Coordinates of C-alpha atoms in Angstrom, one line a residue:
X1 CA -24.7 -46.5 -37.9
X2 CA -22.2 -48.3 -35.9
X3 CA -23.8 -51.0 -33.2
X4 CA -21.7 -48.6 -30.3
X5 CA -23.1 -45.8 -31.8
X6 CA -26.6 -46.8 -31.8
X7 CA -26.1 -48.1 -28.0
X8 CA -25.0 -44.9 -26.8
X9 CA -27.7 -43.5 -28.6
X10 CA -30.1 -45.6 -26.9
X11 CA -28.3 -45.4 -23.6
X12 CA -28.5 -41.7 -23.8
X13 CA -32.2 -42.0 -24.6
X14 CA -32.9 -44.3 -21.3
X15 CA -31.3 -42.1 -19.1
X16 CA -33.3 -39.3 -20.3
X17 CA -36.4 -41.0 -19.6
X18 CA -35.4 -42.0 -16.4
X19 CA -34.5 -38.3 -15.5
X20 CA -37.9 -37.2 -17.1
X21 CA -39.7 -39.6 -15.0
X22 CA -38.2 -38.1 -11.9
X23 CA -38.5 -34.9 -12.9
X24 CA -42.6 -35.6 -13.3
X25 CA -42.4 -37.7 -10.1
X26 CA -40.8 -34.0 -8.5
X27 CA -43.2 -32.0 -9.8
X28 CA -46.2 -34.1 -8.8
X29 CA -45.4 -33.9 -5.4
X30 CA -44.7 -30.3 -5.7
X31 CA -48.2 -30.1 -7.5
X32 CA -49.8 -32.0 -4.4
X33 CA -48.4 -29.4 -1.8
X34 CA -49.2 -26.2 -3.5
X35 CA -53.1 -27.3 -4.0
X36 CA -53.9 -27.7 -0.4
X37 CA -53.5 -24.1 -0.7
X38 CA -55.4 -23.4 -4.2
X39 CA -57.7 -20.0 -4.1
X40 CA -58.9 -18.1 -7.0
X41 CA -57.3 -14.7 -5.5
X42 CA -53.7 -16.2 -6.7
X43 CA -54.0 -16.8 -10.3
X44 CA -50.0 -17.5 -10.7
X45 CA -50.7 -20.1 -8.6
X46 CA -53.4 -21.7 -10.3
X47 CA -51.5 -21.0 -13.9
X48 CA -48.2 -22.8 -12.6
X49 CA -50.7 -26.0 -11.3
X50 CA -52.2 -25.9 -15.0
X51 CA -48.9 -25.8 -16.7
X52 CA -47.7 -28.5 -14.5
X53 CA -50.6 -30.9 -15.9
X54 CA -48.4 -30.6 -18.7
X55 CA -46.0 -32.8 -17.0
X56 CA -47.8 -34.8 -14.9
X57 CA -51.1 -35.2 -16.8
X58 CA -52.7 -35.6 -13.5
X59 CA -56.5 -35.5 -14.5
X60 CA -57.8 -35.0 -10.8
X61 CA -55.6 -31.4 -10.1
X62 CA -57.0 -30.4 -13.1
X63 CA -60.4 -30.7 -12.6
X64 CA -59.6 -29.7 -9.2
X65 CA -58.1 -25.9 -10.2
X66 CA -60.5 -25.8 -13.3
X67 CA -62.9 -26.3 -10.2
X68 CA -62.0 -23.3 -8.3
X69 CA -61.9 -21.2 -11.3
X70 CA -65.0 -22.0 -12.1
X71 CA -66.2 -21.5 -8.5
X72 CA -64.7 -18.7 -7.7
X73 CA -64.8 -17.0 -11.0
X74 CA -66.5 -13.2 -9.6
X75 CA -63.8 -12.9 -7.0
X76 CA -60.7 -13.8 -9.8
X77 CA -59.3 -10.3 -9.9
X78 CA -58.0 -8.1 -12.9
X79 CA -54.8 -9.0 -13.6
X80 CA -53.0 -10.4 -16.8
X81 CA -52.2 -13.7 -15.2
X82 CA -56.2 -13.6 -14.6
X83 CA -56.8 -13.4 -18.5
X84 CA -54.0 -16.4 -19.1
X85 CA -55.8 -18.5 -16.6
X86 CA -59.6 -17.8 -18.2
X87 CA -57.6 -18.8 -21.3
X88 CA -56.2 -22.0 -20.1
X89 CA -59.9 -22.7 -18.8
X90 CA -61.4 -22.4 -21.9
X91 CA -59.4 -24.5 -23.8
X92 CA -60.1 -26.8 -21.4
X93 CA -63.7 -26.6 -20.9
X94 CA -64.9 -24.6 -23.9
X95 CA -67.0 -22.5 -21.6
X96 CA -68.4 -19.4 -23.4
X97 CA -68.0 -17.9 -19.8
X98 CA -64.3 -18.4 -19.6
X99 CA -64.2 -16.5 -22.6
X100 CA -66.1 -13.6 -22.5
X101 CA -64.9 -12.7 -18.5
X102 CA -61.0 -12.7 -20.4
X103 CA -62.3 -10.5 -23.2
X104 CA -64.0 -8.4 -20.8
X105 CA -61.0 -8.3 -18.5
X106 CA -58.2 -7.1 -21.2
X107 CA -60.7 -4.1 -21.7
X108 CA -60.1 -3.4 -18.3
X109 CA -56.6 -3.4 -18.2
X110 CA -56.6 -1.9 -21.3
X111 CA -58.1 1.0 -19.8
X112 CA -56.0 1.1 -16.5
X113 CA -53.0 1.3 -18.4
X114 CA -51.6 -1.9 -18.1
X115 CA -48.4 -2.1 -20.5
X116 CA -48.9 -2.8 -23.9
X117 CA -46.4 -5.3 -24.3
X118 CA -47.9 -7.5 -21.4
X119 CA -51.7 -6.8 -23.0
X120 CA -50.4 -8.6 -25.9
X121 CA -48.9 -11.6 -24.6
X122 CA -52.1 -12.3 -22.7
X123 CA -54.2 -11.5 -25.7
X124 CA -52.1 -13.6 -28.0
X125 CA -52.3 -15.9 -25.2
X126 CA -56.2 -15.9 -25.2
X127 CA -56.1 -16.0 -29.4
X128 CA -53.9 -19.2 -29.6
X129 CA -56.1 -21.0 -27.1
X130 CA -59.6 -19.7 -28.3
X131 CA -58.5 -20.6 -31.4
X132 CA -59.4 -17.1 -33.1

Protein backbone atom coordinates (compact mmCIF):
# COMPACT_ATOMS: atom_id res chain seq x y z
CA UNK A 1 0.00 0.00 0.00
CA UNK A 2 1.11 3.40 -1.07
CA UNK A 3 2.03 5.86 2.05
CA UNK A 4 -1.08 8.36 0.35
CA UNK A 5 -3.03 5.46 0.31
CA UNK A 6 -2.68 4.36 3.72
CA UNK A 7 -3.21 8.19 4.90
CA UNK A 8 -6.37 8.54 3.33
CA UNK A 9 -7.19 5.35 4.70
CA UNK A 10 -6.52 6.53 8.01
CA UNK A 11 -7.92 9.96 7.37
CA UNK A 12 -11.08 8.40 6.32
CA UNK A 13 -11.01 6.27 9.54
CA UNK A 14 -10.56 9.51 11.94
CA UNK A 15 -13.33 11.30 10.49
CA UNK A 16 -15.52 8.42 11.07
CA UNK A 17 -14.82 8.26 14.54
CA UNK A 18 -15.17 11.74 14.97
CA UNK A 19 -18.72 11.51 13.27
CA UNK A 20 -19.48 8.33 15.52
CA UNK A 21 -18.54 10.16 18.57
CA UNK A 22 -21.05 12.87 17.73
CA UNK A 23 -23.50 10.83 16.67
CA UNK A 24 -23.25 8.99 20.37
CA UNK A 25 -22.86 12.50 21.94
CA UNK A 26 -26.62 13.12 19.82
CA UNK A 27 -28.13 10.34 20.91
CA UNK A 28 -27.14 10.61 24.60
CA UNK A 29 -28.77 13.71 24.93
CA UNK A 30 -31.71 12.50 23.08
CA UNK A 31 -31.62 9.46 25.57
CA UNK A 32 -31.61 12.01 28.58
CA UNK A 33 -34.79 13.83 27.30
CA UNK A 34 -36.95 10.99 26.44
CA UNK A 35 -36.33 9.23 30.15
CA UNK A 36 -37.76 12.08 32.10
CA UNK A 37 -40.75 10.73 30.52
CA UNK A 38 -40.03 6.71 30.86
CA UNK A 39 -43.46 4.62 31.92
CA UNK A 40 -43.92 1.07 31.40
CA UNK A 41 -47.37 1.79 29.43
CA UNK A 42 -44.98 2.82 26.24
CA UNK A 43 -42.90 -0.04 25.62
CA UNK A 44 -41.53 1.47 22.10
CA UNK A 45 -40.32 3.91 24.27
CA UNK A 46 -38.55 1.92 26.59
CA UNK A 47 -37.20 -0.47 23.51
CA UNK A 48 -35.77 2.62 21.60
CA UNK A 49 -33.86 3.71 25.21
CA UNK A 50 -32.50 0.01 25.31
CA UNK A 51 -31.30 -0.03 21.81
CA UNK A 52 -29.79 3.28 22.29
CA UNK A 53 -27.47 1.72 25.18
CA UNK A 54 -26.14 0.19 22.26
CA UNK A 55 -24.61 3.47 21.33
CA UNK A 56 -24.08 5.15 24.29
CA UNK A 57 -23.29 2.28 26.69
CA UNK A 58 -24.70 4.51 29.34
CA UNK A 59 -24.98 2.02 32.36
CA UNK A 60 -27.22 4.31 34.56
CA UNK A 61 -30.39 4.59 31.72
CA UNK A 62 -30.06 1.14 31.62
CA UNK A 63 -30.60 0.24 34.98
CA UNK A 64 -32.88 2.96 35.01
CA UNK A 65 -35.50 1.49 32.11
CA UNK A 66 -34.62 -2.19 33.23
CA UNK A 67 -35.92 -0.42 36.56
CA UNK A 68 -39.33 0.48 35.43
CA UNK A 69 -39.76 -2.70 33.74
CA UNK A 70 -39.13 -4.45 36.50
CA UNK A 71 -41.42 -2.11 38.52
CA UNK A 72 -44.03 -1.83 36.54
CA UNK A 73 -44.01 -5.16 35.05
CA UNK A 74 -48.24 -6.14 35.84
CA UNK A 75 -49.26 -2.90 34.14
CA UNK A 76 -46.78 -3.62 30.79
CA UNK A 77 -49.60 -4.31 28.40
CA UNK A 78 -49.95 -7.06 25.49
CA UNK A 79 -48.37 -5.90 22.75
CA UNK A 80 -45.42 -7.37 20.55
CA UNK A 81 -43.12 -4.54 21.43
CA UNK A 82 -44.11 -5.73 25.18
CA UNK A 83 -42.59 -9.28 24.33
CA UNK A 84 -39.27 -7.56 22.63
CA UNK A 85 -38.83 -5.53 25.69
CA UNK A 86 -39.28 -8.70 28.36
CA UNK A 87 -36.67 -10.09 25.87
CA UNK A 88 -34.26 -7.32 26.02
CA UNK A 89 -34.75 -7.61 29.97
CA UNK A 90 -33.80 -10.93 30.19
CA UNK A 91 -30.86 -10.88 28.52
CA UNK A 92 -29.97 -8.34 30.57
CA UNK A 93 -30.90 -9.52 33.92
CA UNK A 94 -31.54 -13.23 33.36
CA UNK A 95 -34.74 -13.03 35.36
CA UNK A 96 -36.84 -16.23 34.99
CA UNK A 97 -39.73 -13.60 35.37
CA UNK A 98 -38.81 -11.58 32.28
CA UNK A 99 -39.12 -14.71 30.60
CA UNK A 100 -41.95 -16.52 31.39
CA UNK A 101 -44.37 -13.03 31.37
CA UNK A 102 -42.94 -12.95 27.32
CA UNK A 103 -43.87 -16.60 26.82
CA UNK A 104 -47.07 -16.09 28.48
CA UNK A 105 -47.65 -12.93 26.50
CA UNK A 106 -47.10 -14.39 22.75
CA UNK A 107 -49.90 -16.89 23.83
CA UNK A 108 -52.01 -14.06 24.20
CA UNK A 109 -51.48 -12.46 21.12
CA UNK A 110 -51.42 -15.60 19.66
CA UNK A 111 -54.86 -16.08 20.55
CA UNK A 112 -56.16 -12.41 19.71
CA UNK A 113 -54.96 -12.82 16.38
CA UNK A 114 -52.14 -10.81 16.22
CA UNK A 115 -50.34 -11.37 12.62
CA UNK A 116 -48.27 -14.18 12.24
CA UNK A 117 -45.54 -12.52 10.69
CA UNK A 118 -45.12 -10.01 13.64
CA UNK A 119 -45.62 -13.19 16.26
CA UNK A 120 -42.54 -14.46 14.67
CA UNK A 121 -40.26 -11.59 14.75
CA UNK A 122 -40.94 -11.18 18.44
CA UNK A 123 -40.64 -14.90 19.12
CA UNK A 124 -37.41 -15.08 17.19
CA UNK A 125 -36.64 -12.08 18.93
CA UNK A 126 -37.29 -13.77 22.47
CA UNK A 127 -35.27 -17.08 21.04
CA UNK A 128 -32.05 -15.23 20.00
CA UNK A 129 -31.95 -13.45 23.37
CA UNK A 130 -33.08 -16.41 25.71
CA UNK A 131 -30.73 -18.25 23.98
CA UNK A 132 -33.16 -21.26 23.17
Amino acid sequence: MSLCRLYWSCSREVESRVRLDAISREVGKWCGEVEQGMRVEEPGTLLVLLDAYEVTRDEGMLQRVLDVVGEGLERLPVVVESVKLLAYCYYYVEDGECLSKAEEMLGQLEEEGVPQEELERAAEGLREFAGN
